[in-house]
Amino acid sequence: MKAARLNGFNEALSIEEHPIPKPGPREVVVAVAACGVCGSDLTIIHGGLKTTLPRTLGHEIAGTVAEVGAGCASTTVGMRVVVYIACGCGECKPCRTGEEFCCIRGAQRIGVTEDGGFAEYVLVPEANLIPLPVSLSFEAGAVLTDAVATCLHALEDVGKIVPGEVVAIFGVGGLATSAIQIAKMHGCRVLAVSRSAAKLDLALSLGADEVIIGGETVDVVRAIHEKTNGQGVDVALQLVSNPEVDLQAIASLTTFGRAILVGFTSEPFVSDSLSMVLKQLTITGSRGMTRDNIRRAIHLAKTGAIRLDPLLLAQRPLSEINEVIEDFRNGKLLRAIIKPAKTECIK
């Protein structure tokens, strides 16, 4: 099979021939029909996540089951599936509550610490498969596993948004296209913040009530307070890897407000505790998603409750992976879908 391998940090991926993996007990091989490219892939390439090399990247995976290992009870060859990428210990508190990304013993992640979906076939645990209905394309399935499910986790599970709240979304990229729709679905008023005028137009088309041009912290925070009668927002969803925007999100909050940090960086930010205490603010991270988030994302897409078209515009063959990554790095793409050539079942 062909696979796009990262052999060195800050290097281009190498398209290589590799043996098709063989499944062990309770493992399956998935023929990859579509695999999304997102910002985390760029972070991995630049050495920003714990990854051993060489590695096949790609963690937004959809395809068909090509081969089944011993002991697989409910999986058959030809099943349409998407892949949940976190593999935890199954015993610690996070794992028992479905939060395997936060496994205390350290979760393995397909496409990060294990070989992923920028390949014609990928080896995954049977337990990580989620059925994909025939009414949804493989391309849709791929982005549902992350771009939609991550925002469901952040806004519903972590942020616990309720009708009538004001939600500010910082950074209009692939995740924000889902976050805006999810917040509106819950009856919230949505303010979208971006440095790109074109992306603000996109935010309005997806249901954002108002938009704000990003820039200096004082200007962004002033604009948010002006649009909220001086009160600030109930929830600030931070989707940008920038410590200055972390501060903007926190400063935009009203009393009892919650800042949810999804965009991440190792760079620190400094914020005073007085305002946090006086307003009883909550500042929290939101990591990844759960299996239930993916199932809910599939349901929302199947019922037409959420639009995916902005995420499906760029579909490229595996041979163009490096051009896609460069376009993504330069801000030309919200999301991209890599489509490996082979998708047939293993004979």
PDB file of C-alpha atoms in Angstrom, residues 4 55 93 120 162 208 228 268-269 315:
ATOM      1  CA  ALA A   4       2.426   9.341   3.496  1.00  0.00           C
ATOM      2  CA  ARG A  55       4.881   8.013  11.499  1.00  0.00           C
ATOM      3  CA  LYS A  93     -11.556   7.438  35.675  1.00  0.00           C
ATOM      4  CA  GLU A 120      -4.571   3.234   1.729  1.00  0.00           C
ATOM      5  CA  VAL A 162     -27.888  26.784  27.492  1.00  0.00           C
ATOM      6  CA  ALA A 208     -23.415  33.983  13.482  1.00  0.00           C
ATOM      7  CA  THR A 228     -23.215  43.033  24.759  1.00  0.00           C
ATOM      8  CA  PRO A 268       2.217  31.023  28.485  1.00  0.00           C
ATOM      9  CA  PHE A 269      -0.182  33.881  28.998  1.00  0.00           C
ATOM     10  CA  GLN A 315     -10.693  16.899  -1.870  1.00  0.00           C
TER      11      GLN A 315
END
